[in-house]
Short mmCIF file of C-alpha atoms in Angstrom, two decimals:
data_model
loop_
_atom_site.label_atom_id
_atom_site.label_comp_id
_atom_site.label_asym_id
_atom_site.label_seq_id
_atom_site.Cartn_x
_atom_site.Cartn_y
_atom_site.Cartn_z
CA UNK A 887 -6.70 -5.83 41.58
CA UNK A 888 -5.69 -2.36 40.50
CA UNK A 889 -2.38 -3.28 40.01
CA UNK A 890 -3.83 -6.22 37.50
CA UNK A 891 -5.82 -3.58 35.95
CA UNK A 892 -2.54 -1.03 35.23
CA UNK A 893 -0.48 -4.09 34.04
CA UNK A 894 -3.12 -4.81 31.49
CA UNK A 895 -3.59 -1.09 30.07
CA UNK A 896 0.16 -1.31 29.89
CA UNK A 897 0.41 -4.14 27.86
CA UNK A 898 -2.49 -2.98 25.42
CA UNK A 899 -0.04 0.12 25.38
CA UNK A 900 2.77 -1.57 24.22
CA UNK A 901 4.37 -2.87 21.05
CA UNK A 902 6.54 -6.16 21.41
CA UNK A 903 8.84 -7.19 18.49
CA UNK A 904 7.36 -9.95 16.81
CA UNK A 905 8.99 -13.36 17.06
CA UNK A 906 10.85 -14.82 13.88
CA UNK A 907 8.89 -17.66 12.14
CA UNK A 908 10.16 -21.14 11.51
CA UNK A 909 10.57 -22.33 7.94
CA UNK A 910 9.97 -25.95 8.99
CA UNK A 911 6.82 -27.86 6.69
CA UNK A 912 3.35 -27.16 8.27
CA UNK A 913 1.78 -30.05 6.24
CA UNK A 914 1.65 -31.80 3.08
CA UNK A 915 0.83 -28.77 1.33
CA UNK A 916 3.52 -26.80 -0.73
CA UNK A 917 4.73 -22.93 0.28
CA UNK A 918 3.88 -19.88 -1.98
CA UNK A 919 7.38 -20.65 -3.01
CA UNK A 920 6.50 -23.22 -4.99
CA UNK A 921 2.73 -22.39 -5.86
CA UNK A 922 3.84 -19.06 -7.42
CA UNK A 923 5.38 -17.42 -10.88
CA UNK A 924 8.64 -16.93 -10.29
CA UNK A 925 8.83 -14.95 -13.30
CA UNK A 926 6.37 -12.49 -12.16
CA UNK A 927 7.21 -9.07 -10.87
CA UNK A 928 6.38 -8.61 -7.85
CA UNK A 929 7.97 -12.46 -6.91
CA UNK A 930 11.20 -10.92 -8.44
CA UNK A 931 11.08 -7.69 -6.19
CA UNK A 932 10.91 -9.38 -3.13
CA UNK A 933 14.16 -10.78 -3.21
CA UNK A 934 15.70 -7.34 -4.42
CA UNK A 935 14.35 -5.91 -1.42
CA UNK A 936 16.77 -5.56 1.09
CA UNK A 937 14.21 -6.39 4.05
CA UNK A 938 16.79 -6.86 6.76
CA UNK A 939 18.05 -2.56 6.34
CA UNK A 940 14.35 -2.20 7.61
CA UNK A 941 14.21 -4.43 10.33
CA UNK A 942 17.63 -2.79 11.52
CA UNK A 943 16.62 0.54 11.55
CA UNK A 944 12.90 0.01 12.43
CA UNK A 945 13.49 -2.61 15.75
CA UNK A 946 15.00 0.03 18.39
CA UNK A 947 11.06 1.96 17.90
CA UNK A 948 9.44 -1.37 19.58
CA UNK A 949 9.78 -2.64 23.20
CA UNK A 950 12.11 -5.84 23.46
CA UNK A 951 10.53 -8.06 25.72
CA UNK A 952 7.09 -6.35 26.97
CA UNK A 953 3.68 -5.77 25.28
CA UNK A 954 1.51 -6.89 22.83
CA UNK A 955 3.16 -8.59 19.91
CA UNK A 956 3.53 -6.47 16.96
CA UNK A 957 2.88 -7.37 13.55
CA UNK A 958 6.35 -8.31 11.74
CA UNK A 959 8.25 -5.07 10.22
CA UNK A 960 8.00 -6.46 6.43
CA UNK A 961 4.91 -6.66 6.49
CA UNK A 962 3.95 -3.31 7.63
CA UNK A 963 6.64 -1.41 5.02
CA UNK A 964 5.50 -4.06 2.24
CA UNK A 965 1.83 -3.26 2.73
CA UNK A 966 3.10 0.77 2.63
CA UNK A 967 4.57 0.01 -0.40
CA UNK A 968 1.66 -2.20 -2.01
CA UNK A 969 -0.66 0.69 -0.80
CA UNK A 970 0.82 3.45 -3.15
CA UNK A 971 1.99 0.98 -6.01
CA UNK A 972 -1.71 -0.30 -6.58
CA UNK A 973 -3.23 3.10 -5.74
CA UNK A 974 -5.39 1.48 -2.98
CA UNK A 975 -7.17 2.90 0.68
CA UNK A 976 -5.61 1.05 3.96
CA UNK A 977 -9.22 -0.63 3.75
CA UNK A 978 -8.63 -1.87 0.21
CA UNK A 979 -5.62 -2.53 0.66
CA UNK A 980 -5.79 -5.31 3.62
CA UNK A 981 -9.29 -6.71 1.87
CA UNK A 982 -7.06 -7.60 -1.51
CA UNK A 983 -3.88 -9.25 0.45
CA UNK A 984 -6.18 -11.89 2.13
CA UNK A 985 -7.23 -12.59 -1.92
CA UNK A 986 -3.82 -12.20 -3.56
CA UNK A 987 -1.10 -14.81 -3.23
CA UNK A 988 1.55 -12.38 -4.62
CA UNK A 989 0.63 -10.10 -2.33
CA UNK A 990 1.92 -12.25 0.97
CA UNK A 991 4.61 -13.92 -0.49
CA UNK A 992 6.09 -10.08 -0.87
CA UNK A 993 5.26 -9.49 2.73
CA UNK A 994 7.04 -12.36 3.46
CA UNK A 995 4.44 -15.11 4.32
CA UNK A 996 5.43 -18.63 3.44
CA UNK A 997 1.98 -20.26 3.32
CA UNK A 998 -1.32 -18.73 2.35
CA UNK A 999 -3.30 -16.68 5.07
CA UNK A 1000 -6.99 -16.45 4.69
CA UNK A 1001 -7.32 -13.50 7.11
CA UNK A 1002 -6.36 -10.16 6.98
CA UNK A 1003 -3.26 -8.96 7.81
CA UNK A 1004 -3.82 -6.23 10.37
CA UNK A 1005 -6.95 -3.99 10.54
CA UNK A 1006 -6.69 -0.80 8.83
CA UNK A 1007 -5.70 1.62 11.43
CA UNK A 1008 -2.80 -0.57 12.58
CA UNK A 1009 -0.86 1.48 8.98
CA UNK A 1010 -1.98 4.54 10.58
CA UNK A 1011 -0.30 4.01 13.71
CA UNK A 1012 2.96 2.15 11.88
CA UNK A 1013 3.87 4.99 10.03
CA UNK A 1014 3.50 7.13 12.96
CA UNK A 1015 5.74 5.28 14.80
CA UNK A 1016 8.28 5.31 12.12
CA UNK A 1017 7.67 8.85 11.17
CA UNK A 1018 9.35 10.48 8.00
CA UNK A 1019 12.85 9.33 8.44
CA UNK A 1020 11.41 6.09 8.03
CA UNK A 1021 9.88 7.02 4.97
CA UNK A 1022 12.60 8.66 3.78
CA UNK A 1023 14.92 5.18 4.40
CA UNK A 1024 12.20 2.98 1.66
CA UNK A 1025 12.61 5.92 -0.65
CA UNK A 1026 16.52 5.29 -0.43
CA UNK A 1027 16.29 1.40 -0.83
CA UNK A 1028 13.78 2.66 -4.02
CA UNK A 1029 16.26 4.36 -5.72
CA UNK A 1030 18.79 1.79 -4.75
CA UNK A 1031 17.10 -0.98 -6.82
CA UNK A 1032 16.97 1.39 -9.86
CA UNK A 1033 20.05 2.14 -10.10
CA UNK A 1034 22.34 -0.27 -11.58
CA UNK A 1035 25.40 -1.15 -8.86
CA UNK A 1036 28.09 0.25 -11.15
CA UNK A 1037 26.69 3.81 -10.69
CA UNK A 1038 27.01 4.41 -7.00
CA UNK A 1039 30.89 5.56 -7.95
CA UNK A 1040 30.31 8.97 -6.18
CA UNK A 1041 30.10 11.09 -9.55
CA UNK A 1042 28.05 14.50 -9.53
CA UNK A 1043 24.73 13.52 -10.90
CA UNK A 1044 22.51 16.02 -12.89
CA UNK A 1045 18.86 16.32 -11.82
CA UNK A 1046 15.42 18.33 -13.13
CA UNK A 1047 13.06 19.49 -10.11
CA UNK A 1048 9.76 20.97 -10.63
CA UNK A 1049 6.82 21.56 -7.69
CA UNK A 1050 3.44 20.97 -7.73
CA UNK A 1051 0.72 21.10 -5.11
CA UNK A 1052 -0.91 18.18 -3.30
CA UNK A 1053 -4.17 18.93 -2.54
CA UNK A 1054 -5.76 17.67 0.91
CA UNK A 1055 -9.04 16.36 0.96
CA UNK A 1056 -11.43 19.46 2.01
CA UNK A 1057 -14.46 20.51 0.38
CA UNK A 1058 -14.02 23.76 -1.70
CA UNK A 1059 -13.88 26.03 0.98
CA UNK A 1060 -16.47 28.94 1.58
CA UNK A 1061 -17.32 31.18 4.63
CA UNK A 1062 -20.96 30.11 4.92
CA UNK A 1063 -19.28 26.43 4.73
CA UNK A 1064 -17.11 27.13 7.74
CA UNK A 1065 -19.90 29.22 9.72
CA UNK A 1066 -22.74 26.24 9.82
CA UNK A 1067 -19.54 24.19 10.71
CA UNK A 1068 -18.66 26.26 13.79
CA UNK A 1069 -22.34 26.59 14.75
CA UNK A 1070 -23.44 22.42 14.79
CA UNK A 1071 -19.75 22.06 16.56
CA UNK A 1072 -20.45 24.36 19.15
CA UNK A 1073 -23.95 22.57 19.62
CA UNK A 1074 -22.25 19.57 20.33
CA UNK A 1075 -19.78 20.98 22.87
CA UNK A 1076 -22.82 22.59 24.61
CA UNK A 1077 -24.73 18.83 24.29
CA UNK A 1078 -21.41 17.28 25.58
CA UNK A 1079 -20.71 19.66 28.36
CA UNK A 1080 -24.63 19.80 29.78
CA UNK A 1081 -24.11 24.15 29.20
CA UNK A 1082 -27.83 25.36 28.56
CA UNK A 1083 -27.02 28.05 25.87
CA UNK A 1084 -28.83 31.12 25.79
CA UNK A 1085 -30.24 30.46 22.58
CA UNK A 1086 -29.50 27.40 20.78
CA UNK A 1087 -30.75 29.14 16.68
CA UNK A 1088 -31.59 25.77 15.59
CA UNK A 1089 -34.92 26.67 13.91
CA UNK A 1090 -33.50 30.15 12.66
CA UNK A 1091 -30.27 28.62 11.00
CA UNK A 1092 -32.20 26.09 8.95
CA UNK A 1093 -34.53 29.11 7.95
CA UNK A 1094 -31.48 30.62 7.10
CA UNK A 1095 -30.20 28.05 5.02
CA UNK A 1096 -33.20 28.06 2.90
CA UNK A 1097 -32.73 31.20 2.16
CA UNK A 1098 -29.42 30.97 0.74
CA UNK A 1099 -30.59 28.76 -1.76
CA UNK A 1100 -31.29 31.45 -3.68
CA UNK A 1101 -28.15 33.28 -4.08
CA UNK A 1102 -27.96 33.09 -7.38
CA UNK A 1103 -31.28 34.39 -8.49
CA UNK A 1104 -32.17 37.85 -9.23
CA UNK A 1105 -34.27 38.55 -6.39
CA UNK A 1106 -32.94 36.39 -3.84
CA UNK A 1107 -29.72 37.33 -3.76
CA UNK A 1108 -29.84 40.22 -1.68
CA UNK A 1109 -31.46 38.36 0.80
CA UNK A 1110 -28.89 36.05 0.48
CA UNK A 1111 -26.40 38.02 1.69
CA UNK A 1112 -28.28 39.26 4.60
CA UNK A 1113 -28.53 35.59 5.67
CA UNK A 1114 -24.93 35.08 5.27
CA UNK A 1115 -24.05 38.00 7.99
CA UNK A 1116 -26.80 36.54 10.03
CA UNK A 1117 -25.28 32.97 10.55
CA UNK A 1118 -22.05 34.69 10.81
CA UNK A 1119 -23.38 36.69 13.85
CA UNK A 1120 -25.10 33.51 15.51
CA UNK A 1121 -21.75 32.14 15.12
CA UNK A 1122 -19.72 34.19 17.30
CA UNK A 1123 -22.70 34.33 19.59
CA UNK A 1124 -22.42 30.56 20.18
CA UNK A 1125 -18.48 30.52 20.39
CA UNK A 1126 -19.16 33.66 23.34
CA UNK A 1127 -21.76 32.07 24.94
CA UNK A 1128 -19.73 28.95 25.28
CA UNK A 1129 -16.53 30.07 26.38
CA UNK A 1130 -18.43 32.34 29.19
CA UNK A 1131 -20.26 29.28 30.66
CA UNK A 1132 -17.54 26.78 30.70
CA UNK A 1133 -15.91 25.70 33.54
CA UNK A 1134 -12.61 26.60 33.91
CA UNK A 1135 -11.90 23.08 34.65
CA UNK A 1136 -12.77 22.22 31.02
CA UNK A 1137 -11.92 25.57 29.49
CA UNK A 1138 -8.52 24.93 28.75
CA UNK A 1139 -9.45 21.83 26.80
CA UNK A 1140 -11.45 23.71 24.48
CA UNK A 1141 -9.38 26.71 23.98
CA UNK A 1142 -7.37 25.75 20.82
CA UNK A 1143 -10.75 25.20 19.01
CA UNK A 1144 -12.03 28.25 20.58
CA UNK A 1145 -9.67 30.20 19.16
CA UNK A 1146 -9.44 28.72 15.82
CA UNK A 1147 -13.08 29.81 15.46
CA UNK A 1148 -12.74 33.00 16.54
CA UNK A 1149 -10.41 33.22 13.85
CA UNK A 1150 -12.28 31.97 10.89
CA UNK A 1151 -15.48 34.79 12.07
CA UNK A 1152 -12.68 38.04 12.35
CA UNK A 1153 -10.77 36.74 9.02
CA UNK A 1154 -10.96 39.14 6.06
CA UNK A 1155 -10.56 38.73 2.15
CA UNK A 1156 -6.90 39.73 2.03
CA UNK A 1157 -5.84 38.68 5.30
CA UNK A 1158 -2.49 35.77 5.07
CA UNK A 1159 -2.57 32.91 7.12
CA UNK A 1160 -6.50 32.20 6.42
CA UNK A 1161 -8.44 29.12 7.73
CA UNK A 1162 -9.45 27.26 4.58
CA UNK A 1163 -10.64 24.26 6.54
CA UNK A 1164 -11.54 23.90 10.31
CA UNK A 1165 -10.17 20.36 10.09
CA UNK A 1166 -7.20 21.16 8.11
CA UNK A 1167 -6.38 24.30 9.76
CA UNK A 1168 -2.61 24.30 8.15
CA UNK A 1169 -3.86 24.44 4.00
CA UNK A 1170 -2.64 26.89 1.76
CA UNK A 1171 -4.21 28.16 -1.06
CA UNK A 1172 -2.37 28.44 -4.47
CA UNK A 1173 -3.13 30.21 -7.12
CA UNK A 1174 -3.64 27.59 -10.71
CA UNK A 1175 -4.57 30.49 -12.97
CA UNK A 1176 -6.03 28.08 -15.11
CA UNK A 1177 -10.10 28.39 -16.35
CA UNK A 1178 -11.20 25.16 -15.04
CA UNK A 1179 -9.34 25.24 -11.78
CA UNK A 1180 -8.43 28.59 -10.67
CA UNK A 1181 -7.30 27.84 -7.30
CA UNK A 1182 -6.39 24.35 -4.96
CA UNK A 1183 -5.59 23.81 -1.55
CA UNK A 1184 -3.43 22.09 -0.04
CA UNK A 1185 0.91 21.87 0.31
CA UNK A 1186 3.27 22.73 -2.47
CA UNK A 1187 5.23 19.82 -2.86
CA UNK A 1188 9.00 19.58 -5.06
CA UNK A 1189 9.62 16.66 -6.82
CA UNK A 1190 13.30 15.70 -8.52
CA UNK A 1191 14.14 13.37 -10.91
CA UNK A 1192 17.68 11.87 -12.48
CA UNK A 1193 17.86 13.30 -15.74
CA UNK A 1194 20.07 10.14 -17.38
CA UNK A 1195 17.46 7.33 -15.52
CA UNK A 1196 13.89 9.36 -14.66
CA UNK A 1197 14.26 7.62 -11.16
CA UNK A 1198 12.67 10.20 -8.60
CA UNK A 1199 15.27 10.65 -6.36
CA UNK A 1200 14.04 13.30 -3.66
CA UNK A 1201 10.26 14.49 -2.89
CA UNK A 1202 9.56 17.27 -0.39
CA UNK A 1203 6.67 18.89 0.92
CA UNK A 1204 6.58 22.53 1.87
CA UNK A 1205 3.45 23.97 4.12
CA UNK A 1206 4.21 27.67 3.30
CA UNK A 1207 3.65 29.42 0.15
CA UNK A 1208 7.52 30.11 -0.74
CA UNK A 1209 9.07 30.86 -4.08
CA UNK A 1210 10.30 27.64 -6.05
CA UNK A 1211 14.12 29.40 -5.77
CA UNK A 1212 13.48 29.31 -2.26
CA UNK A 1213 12.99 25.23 -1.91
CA UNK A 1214 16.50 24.59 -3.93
CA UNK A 1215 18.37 24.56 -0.46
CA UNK A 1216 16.35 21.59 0.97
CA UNK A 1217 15.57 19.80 -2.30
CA UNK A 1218 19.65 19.42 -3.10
CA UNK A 1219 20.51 18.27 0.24
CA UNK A 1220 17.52 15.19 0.41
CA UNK A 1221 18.64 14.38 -3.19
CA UNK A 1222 22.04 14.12 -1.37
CA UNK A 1223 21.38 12.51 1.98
CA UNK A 1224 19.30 9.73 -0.17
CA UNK A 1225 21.93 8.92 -3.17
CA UNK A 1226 25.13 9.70 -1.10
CA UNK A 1227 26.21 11.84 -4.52
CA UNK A 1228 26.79 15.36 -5.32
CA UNK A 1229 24.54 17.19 -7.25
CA UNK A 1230 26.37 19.03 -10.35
CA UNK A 1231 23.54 20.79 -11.93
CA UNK A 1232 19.82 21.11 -11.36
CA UNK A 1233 17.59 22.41 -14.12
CA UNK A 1234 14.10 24.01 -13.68
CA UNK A 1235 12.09 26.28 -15.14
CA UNK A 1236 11.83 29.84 -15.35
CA UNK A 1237 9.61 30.20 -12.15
CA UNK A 1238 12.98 29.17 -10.29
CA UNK A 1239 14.24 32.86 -11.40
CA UNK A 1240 16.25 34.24 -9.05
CA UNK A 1241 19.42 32.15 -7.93
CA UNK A 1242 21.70 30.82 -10.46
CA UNK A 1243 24.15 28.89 -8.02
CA UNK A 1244 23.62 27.24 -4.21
CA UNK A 1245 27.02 26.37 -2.73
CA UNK A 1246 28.81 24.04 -5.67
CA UNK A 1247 25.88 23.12 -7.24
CA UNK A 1248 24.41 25.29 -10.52
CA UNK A 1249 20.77 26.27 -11.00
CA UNK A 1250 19.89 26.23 -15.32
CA UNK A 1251 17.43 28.30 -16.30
CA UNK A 1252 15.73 28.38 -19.27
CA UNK A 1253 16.71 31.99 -20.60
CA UNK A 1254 17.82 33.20 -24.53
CA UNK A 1255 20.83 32.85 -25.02
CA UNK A 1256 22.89 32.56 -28.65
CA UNK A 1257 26.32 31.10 -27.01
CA UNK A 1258 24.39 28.23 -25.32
CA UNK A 1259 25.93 24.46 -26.08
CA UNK A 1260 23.92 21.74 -27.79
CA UNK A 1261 24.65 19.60 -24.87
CA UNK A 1262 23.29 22.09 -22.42
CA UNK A 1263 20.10 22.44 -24.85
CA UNK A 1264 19.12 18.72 -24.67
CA UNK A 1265 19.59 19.00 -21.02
CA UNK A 1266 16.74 21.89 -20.80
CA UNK A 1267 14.81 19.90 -22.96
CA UNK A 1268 15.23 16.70 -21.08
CA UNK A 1269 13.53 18.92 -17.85
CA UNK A 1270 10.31 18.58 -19.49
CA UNK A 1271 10.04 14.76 -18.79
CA UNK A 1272 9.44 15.63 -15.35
CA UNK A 1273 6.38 16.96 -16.20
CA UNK A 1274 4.54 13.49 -17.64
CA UNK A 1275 5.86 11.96 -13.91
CA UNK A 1276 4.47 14.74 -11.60
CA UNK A 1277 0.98 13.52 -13.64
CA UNK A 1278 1.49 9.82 -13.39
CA UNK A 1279 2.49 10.79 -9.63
CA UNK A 1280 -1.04 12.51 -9.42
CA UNK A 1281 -3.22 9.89 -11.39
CA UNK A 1282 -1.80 6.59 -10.30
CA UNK A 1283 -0.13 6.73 -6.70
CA UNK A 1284 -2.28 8.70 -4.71
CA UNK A 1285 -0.97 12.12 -4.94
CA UNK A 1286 -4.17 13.95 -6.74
CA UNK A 1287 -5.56 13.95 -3.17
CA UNK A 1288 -4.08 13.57 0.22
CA UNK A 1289 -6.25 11.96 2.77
CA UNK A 1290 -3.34 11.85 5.70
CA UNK A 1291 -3.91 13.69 8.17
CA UNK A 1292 -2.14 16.88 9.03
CA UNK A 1293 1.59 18.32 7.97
CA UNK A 1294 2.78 14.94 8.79
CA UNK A 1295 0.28 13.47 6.39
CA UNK A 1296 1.87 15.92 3.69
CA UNK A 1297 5.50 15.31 4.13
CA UNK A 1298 4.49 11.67 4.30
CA UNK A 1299 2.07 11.13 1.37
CA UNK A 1300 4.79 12.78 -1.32
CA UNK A 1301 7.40 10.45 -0.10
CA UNK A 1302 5.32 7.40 -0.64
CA UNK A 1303 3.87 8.41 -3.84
CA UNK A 1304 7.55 8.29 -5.36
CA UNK A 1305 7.84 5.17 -3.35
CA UNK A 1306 4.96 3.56 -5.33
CA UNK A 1307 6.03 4.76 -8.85
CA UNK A 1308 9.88 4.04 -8.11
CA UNK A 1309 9.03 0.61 -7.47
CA UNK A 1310 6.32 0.46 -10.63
CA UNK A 1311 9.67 1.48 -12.69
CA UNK A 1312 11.60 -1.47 -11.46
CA UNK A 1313 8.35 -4.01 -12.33
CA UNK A 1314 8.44 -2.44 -15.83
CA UNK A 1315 11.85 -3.07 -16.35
CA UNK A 1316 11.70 -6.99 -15.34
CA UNK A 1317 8.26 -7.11 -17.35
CA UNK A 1318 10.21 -5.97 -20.39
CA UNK A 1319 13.85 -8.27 -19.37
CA UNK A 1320 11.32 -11.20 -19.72
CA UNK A 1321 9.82 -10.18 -23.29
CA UNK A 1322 13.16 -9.36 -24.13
CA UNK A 1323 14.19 -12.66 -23.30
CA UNK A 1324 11.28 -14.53 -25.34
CA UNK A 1325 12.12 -12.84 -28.15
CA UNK A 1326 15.46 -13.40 -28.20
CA UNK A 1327 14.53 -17.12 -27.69
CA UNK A 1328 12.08 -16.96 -30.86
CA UNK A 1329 15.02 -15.20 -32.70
CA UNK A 1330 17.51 -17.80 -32.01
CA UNK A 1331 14.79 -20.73 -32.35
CA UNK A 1332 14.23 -19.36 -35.99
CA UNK A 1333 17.94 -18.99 -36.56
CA UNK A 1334 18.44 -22.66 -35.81
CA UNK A 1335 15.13 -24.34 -37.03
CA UNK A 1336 14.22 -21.45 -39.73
CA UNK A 1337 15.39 -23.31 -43.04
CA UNK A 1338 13.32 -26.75 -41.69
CA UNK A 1339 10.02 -24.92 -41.62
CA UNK A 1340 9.08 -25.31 -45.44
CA UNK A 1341 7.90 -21.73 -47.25
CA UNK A 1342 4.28 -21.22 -48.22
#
């Protein structure tokens, strides 16, 4: 029986590569194939996919012959990339497929499916299991359908970068914020652990708390502050009293968290390395220096685009609060490792002051100069078009606010927002082929059958 029991957990464990599906006719009804537009977009991106790269690269992650079946690999990278091209949560996202027939038939379903695809959390663990590398390999076949076939010739290719910071989803973050935080967590490790605490402040912190209502009045703001250093103090009370009645058993389990609110009670104003967020413990803040927004929190992230096509060809995230000259290095060679072409020159603005060359490559800055080309001026103006795409980035695919969780989360959540708006560029483009084409159809038509039509 036990050995019945372990075999189960195993296979609930496990991942099995799903089994191929037969084209043969389920019934009398027609496939999506011949139900759908086959002018429309997305219809026409599914067979310039190259699905098959993905299924190479993706099939060595899954057990061969033992565990649950896994849902097929197209569908999982085509729902990643419906997610961040429609700007829609995992929830959203597997609600509308069930509803939208151009939805599947990208995925790669034959015949409509009334049910949901996977549930929600099943993305969360796919792109866990395929990590950033994996991400990384749809931003490659992205830039591969934008690019016309004639261009991958090996030429030097001139690029514009620019960063900008994705901000995770926290609350603005305060000390009082992160003190009440600390206190209701440690009454639930006491609750959870059966550790009678000392004193529990439950009545005195929601005194408290009333009190601080009135910071901003004349006469309660002094007694504001005093209840500010009071929850502080119950605070580290709770976090001592805790750690001294633990068992040592279950100490070491609640160390890390321990520790990490230690550090938010000793943490001054100017100290580096603060704890903006007890869930987020690895956000940075940046300074905006702007009225409306003088600060956000979250990852700087670099973002570089072709200057000849616009296509975003590399998208990095960076978790410490470096110069922009210091993410050149790591920008040029993903630009590199995803377009297999050398980067000639890169041109930024002046807050990349401070290296003018890496290795081969030149660094243009924006500086006066009375000998400078008129070809080397359009390129500095041509920079600035990054700036509209680092907005559409934020607006439209899911880069204004990163709700992944963790550094992972970051480095992942910039790569698939230039997924999403890579592969909005290439539905553009056929959207305007097939006006193109009507019009030229109309043109001709009038051409032929013009002098028939009598005049008015």
């Amino acid at each position: 029986m036990q050995d019945l029991s372990i075999f189960c957990l195993n296979l609930a464990n496990l991942n099995m590569l799903s089994t191929k599906k037969t084209n043969s006719q389920l019934g009398f009804f027609l496939g999506l194939e011949d139900q759908l537009n086959q002018k429309h977009p997305l219809y026409q991106l599914a067979h310039l996919v190259q699905w098959e790269k993905f299924e190479v690269a993706f099939s060595p992650l899954y057990c061969a012959d033992n565990g649950r079946p896994a849902k097929p690999i197209r569908l999982m990278v085509s729902l990643l990339i419906l997610k961040h091209l429609r700007d829609l949560s995992d929830e959203k996202l597997v609600e509308q497929w069930s509803e939208n027939l151009y939805y599947q038939y990208f995925s790669g379903e034959e015949y409509f499916q009334c049910n949901i695809p996977c549930v929600p959390t099943e993305l969360i663990a796919f792109r866990t299991r395929i990590g950033v590398p994996g991400i990384e390999l749809i931003l490659q076949e992205s830039i591969r359908i934008n690019r016309p076939s004639d261009n991958d010739n090996g030429e030097a290719i001139t690029i514009s970068v620019d960063t900008t910071v994705q901000e995770k989803n926290i609350t603005y973050p305060t000390d009082d914020k992160q003190y009440k935080k600390i206190i209701k967590s440690c009454w639930k490790i006491a609750d959870k652990e059966s550790i009678d605490l000392r004193q529990s402040y439950t009545r005195v912190v929601s005194k408290l708390s009333h009190t601080q209502r009135f910071k901003n009045t004349k006469r309660g703001a002094k007694t504001a502050r005093k209840a500010n250093k009071r929850i502080k103090i119950i605070a580290g009370r709770l976090i001592r009293d805790i750690a001294h009645k633990l068992p040592l058993s279950r100490l070491g389990i609640y160390l890390p968290t321990l520790k990490l609110y230690q550090k938010v009670i000793t943490q001054q104003r100017g100290d580096s390395n603060k704890i903006y967020s007890l869930h987020e413990p690895d956000v940075k803040c940046y300074s905006k220096g702007k009225e409306h927004k003088k600060f956000e929190f979250g990852s700087k992230a670099s973002i570089a685009i072709e200057q000849n096509t616009g296509i975003i060809v590399g998208a990095l995230n960076f978790t410490q609060t470096i110069h922009d000259s210091k993410t050149i290095p790591d920008v040029l060679e993903q630009v590199i490792r995803l377009t297999g072409q050398p980067v000639k020159e890169v041109y930024v603005d002046r807050g990349y002051r401070g290296s003018a060359q890496y290795k081969e490559t030149q660094i243009c800055i924006p500086k006066p100069n009375k000998n400078i080309t008129k070809a080397q001026r359009k390129k500095h103006s041509k920079r600035a078009a990054i700036e509209p795409i680092i907005g559409h980035l934020k607006k439209d695919y899911r880069l204004c606010r990163n709700y992944l969780k963790g550094i992972i989360g970051d480095n992942m959540n910039i790569i698939l927002a230039a997924i999403g708006m890579n592969f909005k560029r290439v539905i553009n483009l056929l959207i305007k082929e097939a006006i193109f084409c009507w019009k030229l159809i109309y043109i001709i038509y009038l051409d032929v059958w013009g002098h028939f039509i009598p005049k008015t």
